[in-house]
Amino acid sequence: MKKLFYLFTLVVLLLFSCTKKENTNTITVEELKPLLKESIQLVDVRTAQEYALGHIEDATLIDVKSDDFKKMVHHNLDKSKPVYVYCKLGGRGEKACDILQKDGYTVYNLKGGYTAWKIQNQE
C-alpha cells in the first residue's frame, strides 16, 4: 500500500512540475521588422552599458534588473497597447514579460533577443 501511495505522489508531482506557467508570446526578427515602421512600444530590458553598445532604433531602455523597473514601466508604457521586449538572448526578456503580463500588459518577447537582431540585420 505504501508503494502505491508513493507512486501516486510521484505521478502527481511530475504532472504538476510539467505544467507550463503563463505563456509568453514570442516574436521573430522578421515579424518585428514591419512593426517598427509604426509607433510601437519597444523596450530594451538590458543594462545601460549594453544599450550603449547598440540597440534597436527607438527602443526605450528599462533595465529589468533595476529596482525601479515597475515604476519606469508604468511611467513610460501604455497598458492599452502591446509591448515588445528584448534583451541580449531572451532570458531577461522572458522575466520582463512575466512581470508585465502579471500587471496586465500584452507583451511579446523577441526570440533570440538583440543578438538575433544583429545577426539578421548585418549589411
JSON list of C-alpha atoms in Angstrom, two decimals:
[
{"chain": "A", "resi": 1, "resn": "MET", "atom": "CA", "xyz": [0.00, 0.00, 0.00]},
{"chain": "A", "resi": 2, "resn": "LYS", "atom": "CA", "xyz": [2.90, 2.38, 0.79]},
{"chain": "A", "resi": 3, "resn": "LYS", "atom": "CA", "xyz": [4.42, 1.72, -2.62]},
{"chain": "A", "resi": 4, "resn": "LEU", "atom": "CA", "xyz": [1.14, 2.61, -4.32]},
{"chain": "A", "resi": 5, "resn": "PHE", "atom": "CA", "xyz": [0.91, 5.84, -2.31]},
{"chain": "A", "resi": 6, "resn": "TYR", "atom": "CA", "xyz": [4.48, 6.84, -3.20]},
{"chain": "A", "resi": 7, "resn": "LEU", "atom": "CA", "xyz": [3.90, 6.01, -6.86]},
{"chain": "A", "resi": 8, "resn": "PHE", "atom": "CA", "xyz": [0.72, 8.09, -6.90]},
{"chain": "A", "resi": 9, "resn": "THR", "atom": "CA", "xyz": [2.52, 11.00, -5.19]},
{"chain": "A", "resi": 10, "resn": "LEU", "atom": "CA", "xyz": [5.37, 10.81, -7.68]},
{"chain": "A", "resi": 11, "resn": "VAL", "atom": "CA", "xyz": [2.98, 10.84, -10.66]},
{"chain": "A", "resi": 12, "resn": "VAL", "atom": "CA", "xyz": [1.09, 13.85, -9.27]},
{"chain": "A", "resi": 13, "resn": "LEU", "atom": "CA", "xyz": [4.33, 15.77, -8.65]},
{"chain": "A", "resi": 14, "resn": "LEU", "atom": "CA", "xyz": [5.57, 15.03, -12.16]},
{"chain": "A", "resi": 15, "resn": "LEU", "atom": "CA", "xyz": [2.31, 16.19, -13.70]},
{"chain": "A", "resi": 16, "resn": "PHE", "atom": "CA", "xyz": [2.34, 19.48, -11.82]},
{"chain": "A", "resi": 17, "resn": "SER", "atom": "CA", "xyz": [6.02, 20.13, -12.47]},
{"chain": "A", "resi": 18, "resn": "CYS", "atom": "CA", "xyz": [5.48, 19.71, -16.20]},
{"chain": "A", "resi": 19, "resn": "THR", "atom": "CA", "xyz": [2.68, 22.24, -16.48]},
{"chain": "A", "resi": 20, "resn": "LYS", "atom": "CA", "xyz": [3.83, 25.46, -18.01]},
{"chain": "A", "resi": 21, "resn": "LYS", "atom": "CA", "xyz": [3.25, 28.82, -16.37]},
{"chain": "A", "resi": 22, "resn": "GLU", "atom": "CA", "xyz": [1.74, 31.72, -18.28]},
{"chain": "A", "resi": 23, "resn": "ASN", "atom": "CA", "xyz": [2.75, 31.52, -21.90]},
{"chain": "A", "resi": 24, "resn": "THR", "atom": "CA", "xyz": [4.94, 34.31, -23.16]},
{"chain": "A", "resi": 25, "resn": "ASN", "atom": "CA", "xyz": [4.20, 35.43, -26.68]},
{"chain": "A", "resi": 26, "resn": "THR", "atom": "CA", "xyz": [7.30, 35.44, -28.83]},
{"chain": "A", "resi": 27, "resn": "ILE", "atom": "CA", "xyz": [8.02, 37.39, -31.97]},
{"chain": "A", "resi": 28, "resn": "THR", "atom": "CA", "xyz": [10.76, 36.80, -34.51]},
{"chain": "A", "resi": 29, "resn": "VAL", "atom": "CA", "xyz": [13.04, 39.41, -36.02]},
{"chain": "A", "resi": 30, "resn": "GLU", "atom": "CA", "xyz": [11.17, 39.00, -39.33]},
{"chain": "A", "resi": 31, "resn": "GLU", "atom": "CA", "xyz": [7.83, 39.67, -37.62]},
{"chain": "A", "resi": 32, "resn": "LEU", "atom": "CA", "xyz": [9.17, 42.66, -35.69]},
{"chain": "A", "resi": 33, "resn": "LYS", "atom": "CA", "xyz": [10.74, 44.49, -38.65]},
{"chain": "A", "resi": 34, "resn": "PRO", "atom": "CA", "xyz": [7.49, 45.68, -40.30]},
{"chain": "A", "resi": 35, "resn": "LEU", "atom": "CA", "xyz": [6.07, 46.73, -36.93]},
{"chain": "A", "resi": 36, "resn": "LEU", "atom": "CA", "xyz": [8.97, 49.13, -36.44]},
{"chain": "A", "resi": 37, "resn": "LYS", "atom": "CA", "xyz": [7.57, 51.27, -39.25]},
{"chain": "A", "resi": 38, "resn": "GLU", "atom": "CA", "xyz": [4.67, 52.02, -36.89]},
{"chain": "A", "resi": 39, "resn": "SER", "atom": "CA", "xyz": [4.78, 53.68, -33.49]},
{"chain": "A", "resi": 40, "resn": "ILE", "atom": "CA", "xyz": [5.15, 50.69, -31.16]},
{"chain": "A", "resi": 41, "resn": "GLN", "atom": "CA", "xyz": [6.26, 50.26, -27.57]},
{"chain": "A", "resi": 42, "resn": "LEU", "atom": "CA", "xyz": [9.67, 48.63, -27.91]},
{"chain": "A", "resi": 43, "resn": "VAL", "atom": "CA", "xyz": [11.56, 48.04, -24.66]},
{"chain": "A", "resi": 44, "resn": "ASP", "atom": "CA", "xyz": [15.19, 47.04, -24.22]},
{"chain": "A", "resi": 45, "resn": "VAL", "atom": "CA", "xyz": [15.44, 45.39, -20.79]},
{"chain": "A", "resi": 46, "resn": "ARG", "atom": "CA", "xyz": [19.25, 45.10, -20.74]},
{"chain": "A", "resi": 47, "resn": "THR", "atom": "CA", "xyz": [21.64, 47.29, -18.76]},
{"chain": "A", "resi": 48, "resn": "ALA", "atom": "CA", "xyz": [22.54, 50.84, -19.72]},
{"chain": "A", "resi": 49, "resn": "GLN", "atom": "CA", "xyz": [26.03, 49.65, -20.66]},
{"chain": "A", "resi": 50, "resn": "GLU", "atom": "CA", "xyz": [24.65, 47.01, -23.04]},
{"chain": "A", "resi": 51, "resn": "TYR", "atom": "CA", "xyz": [22.22, 49.53, -24.52]},
{"chain": "A", "resi": 52, "resn": "ALA", "atom": "CA", "xyz": [25.07, 51.99, -25.15]},
{"chain": "A", "resi": 53, "resn": "LEU", "atom": "CA", "xyz": [26.91, 49.34, -27.17]},
{"chain": "A", "resi": 54, "resn": "GLY", "atom": "CA", "xyz": [23.97, 49.03, -29.55]},
{"chain": "A", "resi": 55, "resn": "HIS", "atom": "CA", "xyz": [20.20, 48.79, -29.55]},
{"chain": "A", "resi": 56, "resn": "ILE", "atom": "CA", "xyz": [17.22, 48.68, -31.88]},
{"chain": "A", "resi": 57, "resn": "GLU", "atom": "CA", "xyz": [16.30, 52.18, -33.00]},
{"chain": "A", "resi": 58, "resn": "ASP", "atom": "CA", "xyz": [13.60, 53.91, -30.91]},
{"chain": "A", "resi": 59, "resn": "ALA", "atom": "CA", "xyz": [13.78, 51.30, -28.14]},
{"chain": "A", "resi": 60, "resn": "THR", "atom": "CA", "xyz": [13.16, 52.55, -24.63]},
{"chain": "A", "resi": 61, "resn": "LEU", "atom": "CA", "xyz": [15.68, 51.34, -22.06]},
{"chain": "A", "resi": 62, "resn": "ILE", "atom": "CA", "xyz": [14.11, 49.91, -18.91]},
{"chain": "A", "resi": 63, "resn": "ASP", "atom": "CA", "xyz": [16.55, 47.56, -17.15]},
{"chain": "A", "resi": 64, "resn": "VAL", "atom": "CA", "xyz": [14.59, 44.58, -15.82]},
{"chain": "A", "resi": 65, "resn": "LYS", "atom": "CA", "xyz": [17.12, 44.12, -13.02]},
{"chain": "A", "resi": 66, "resn": "SER", "atom": "CA", "xyz": [16.67, 47.71, -11.85]},
{"chain": "A", "resi": 67, "resn": "ASP", "atom": "CA", "xyz": [14.91, 48.27, -8.52]},
{"chain": "A", "resi": 68, "resn": "ASP", "atom": "CA", "xyz": [12.56, 50.75, -10.17]},
{"chain": "A", "resi": 69, "resn": "PHE", "atom": "CA", "xyz": [11.65, 48.56, -13.17]},
{"chain": "A", "resi": 70, "resn": "LYS", "atom": "CA", "xyz": [7.91, 48.55, -12.41]},
{"chain": "A", "resi": 71, "resn": "LYS", "atom": "CA", "xyz": [7.89, 52.30, -11.72]},
{"chain": "A", "resi": 72, "resn": "MET", "atom": "CA", "xyz": [9.63, 53.00, -15.04]},
{"chain": "A", "resi": 73, "resn": "VAL", "atom": "CA", "xyz": [7.25, 50.67, -16.88]},
{"chain": "A", "resi": 74, "resn": "HIS", "atom": "CA", "xyz": [4.17, 52.43, -15.50]},
{"chain": "A", "resi": 75, "resn": "HIS", "atom": "CA", "xyz": [5.72, 55.83, -16.28]},
{"chain": "A", "resi": 76, "resn": "ASN", "atom": "CA", "xyz": [6.75, 55.02, -19.87]},
{"chain": "A", "resi": 77, "resn": "LEU", "atom": "CA", "xyz": [4.28, 52.45, -21.23]},
{"chain": "A", "resi": 78, "resn": "ASP", "atom": "CA", "xyz": [0.63, 52.47, -22.22]},
{"chain": "A", "resi": 79, "resn": "LYS", "atom": "CA", "xyz": [-1.15, 49.38, -20.90]},
{"chain": "A", "resi": 80, "resn": "SER", "atom": "CA", "xyz": [-3.74, 49.55, -23.70]},
{"chain": "A", "resi": 81, "resn": "LYS", "atom": "CA", "xyz": [-1.07, 48.90, -26.38]},
{"chain": "A", "resi": 82, "resn": "PRO", "atom": "CA", "xyz": [1.15, 45.85, -26.90]},
{"chain": "A", "resi": 83, "resn": "VAL", "atom": "CA", "xyz": [4.70, 45.94, -25.60]},
{"chain": "A", "resi": 84, "resn": "TYR", "atom": "CA", "xyz": [7.61, 44.37, -27.50]},
{"chain": "A", "resi": 85, "resn": "VAL", "atom": "CA", "xyz": [10.53, 43.37, -25.27]},
{"chain": "A", "resi": 86, "resn": "TYR", "atom": "CA", "xyz": [14.08, 42.27, -25.97]},
{"chain": "A", "resi": 87, "resn": "CYS", "atom": "CA", "xyz": [17.29, 41.60, -24.10]},
{"chain": "A", "resi": 88, "resn": "LYS", "atom": "CA", "xyz": [20.55, 40.02, -25.23]},
{"chain": "A", "resi": 89, "resn": "LEU", "atom": "CA", "xyz": [19.33, 36.46, -25.89]},
{"chain": "A", "resi": 90, "resn": "GLY", "atom": "CA", "xyz": [15.79, 36.21, -24.49]},
{"chain": "A", "resi": 91, "resn": "GLY", "atom": "CA", "xyz": [16.11, 35.21, -20.83]},
{"chain": "A", "resi": 92, "resn": "ARG", "atom": "CA", "xyz": [15.73, 38.64, -19.24]},
{"chain": "A", "resi": 93, "resn": "GLY", "atom": "CA", "xyz": [13.06, 39.39, -21.81]},
{"chain": "A", "resi": 94, "resn": "GLU", "atom": "CA", "xyz": [11.13, 36.37, -20.57]},
{"chain": "A", "resi": 95, "resn": "LYS", "atom": "CA", "xyz": [11.45, 37.64, -16.99]},
{"chain": "A", "resi": 96, "resn": "ALA", "atom": "CA", "xyz": [10.26, 41.11, -18.01]},
{"chain": "A", "resi": 97, "resn": "CYS", "atom": "CA", "xyz": [7.34, 39.60, -19.92]},
{"chain": "A", "resi": 98, "resn": "ASP", "atom": "CA", "xyz": [6.27, 37.64, -16.84]},
{"chain": "A", "resi": 99, "resn": "ILE", "atom": "CA", "xyz": [6.27, 40.81, -14.75]},
{"chain": "A", "resi": 100, "resn": "LEU", "atom": "CA", "xyz": [4.41, 42.83, -17.38]},
{"chain": "A", "resi": 101, "resn": "GLN", "atom": "CA", "xyz": [1.81, 40.11, -18.00]},
{"chain": "A", "resi": 102, "resn": "LYS", "atom": "CA", "xyz": [1.03, 39.94, -14.30]},
{"chain": "A", "resi": 103, "resn": "ASP", "atom": "CA", "xyz": [0.45, 43.71, -14.40]},
{"chain": "A", "resi": 104, "resn": "GLY", "atom": "CA", "xyz": [-2.00, 43.38, -17.30]},
{"chain": "A", "resi": 105, "resn": "TYR", "atom": "CA", "xyz": [0.18, 44.26, -20.29]},
{"chain": "A", "resi": 106, "resn": "THR", "atom": "CA", "xyz": [0.09, 42.38, -23.58]},
{"chain": "A", "resi": 107, "resn": "VAL", "atom": "CA", "xyz": [3.72, 41.53, -24.28]},
{"chain": "A", "resi": 108, "resn": "TYR", "atom": "CA", "xyz": [5.89, 39.92, -26.93]},
{"chain": "A", "resi": 109, "resn": "ASN", "atom": "CA", "xyz": [9.45, 38.74, -26.33]},
{"chain": "A", "resi": 110, "resn": "LEU", "atom": "CA", "xyz": [11.89, 38.96, -29.26]},
{"chain": "A", "resi": 111, "resn": "LYS", "atom": "CA", "xyz": [13.11, 35.44, -29.95]},
{"chain": "A", "resi": 112, "resn": "GLY", "atom": "CA", "xyz": [16.91, 35.40, -29.74]},
{"chain": "A", "resi": 113, "resn": "GLY", "atom": "CA", "xyz": [16.99, 38.97, -28.43]},
{"chain": "A", "resi": 114, "resn": "TYR", "atom": "CA", "xyz": [19.34, 41.67, -29.67]},
{"chain": "A", "resi": 115, "resn": "THR", "atom": "CA", "xyz": [21.84, 39.01, -30.73]},
{"chain": "A", "resi": 116, "resn": "ALA", "atom": "CA", "xyz": [19.36, 37.63, -33.28]},
{"chain": "A", "resi": 117, "resn": "TRP", "atom": "CA", "xyz": [18.52, 41.17, -34.38]},
{"chain": "A", "resi": 118, "resn": "LYS", "atom": "CA", "xyz": [22.20, 41.99, -35.05]},
{"chain": "A", "resi": 119, "resn": "ILE", "atom": "CA", "xyz": [22.83, 38.73, -36.93]},
{"chain": "A", "resi": 120, "resn": "GLN", "atom": "CA", "xyz": [19.83, 39.20, -39.20]},
{"chain": "A", "resi": 121, "resn": "ASN", "atom": "CA", "xyz": [20.46, 42.89, -39.83]},
{"chain": "A", "resi": 122, "resn": "GLN", "atom": "CA", "xyz": [24.15, 42.88, -40.74]},
{"chain": "A", "resi": 123, "resn": "GLU", "atom": "CA", "xyz": [24.76, 44.51, -44.06]}
]
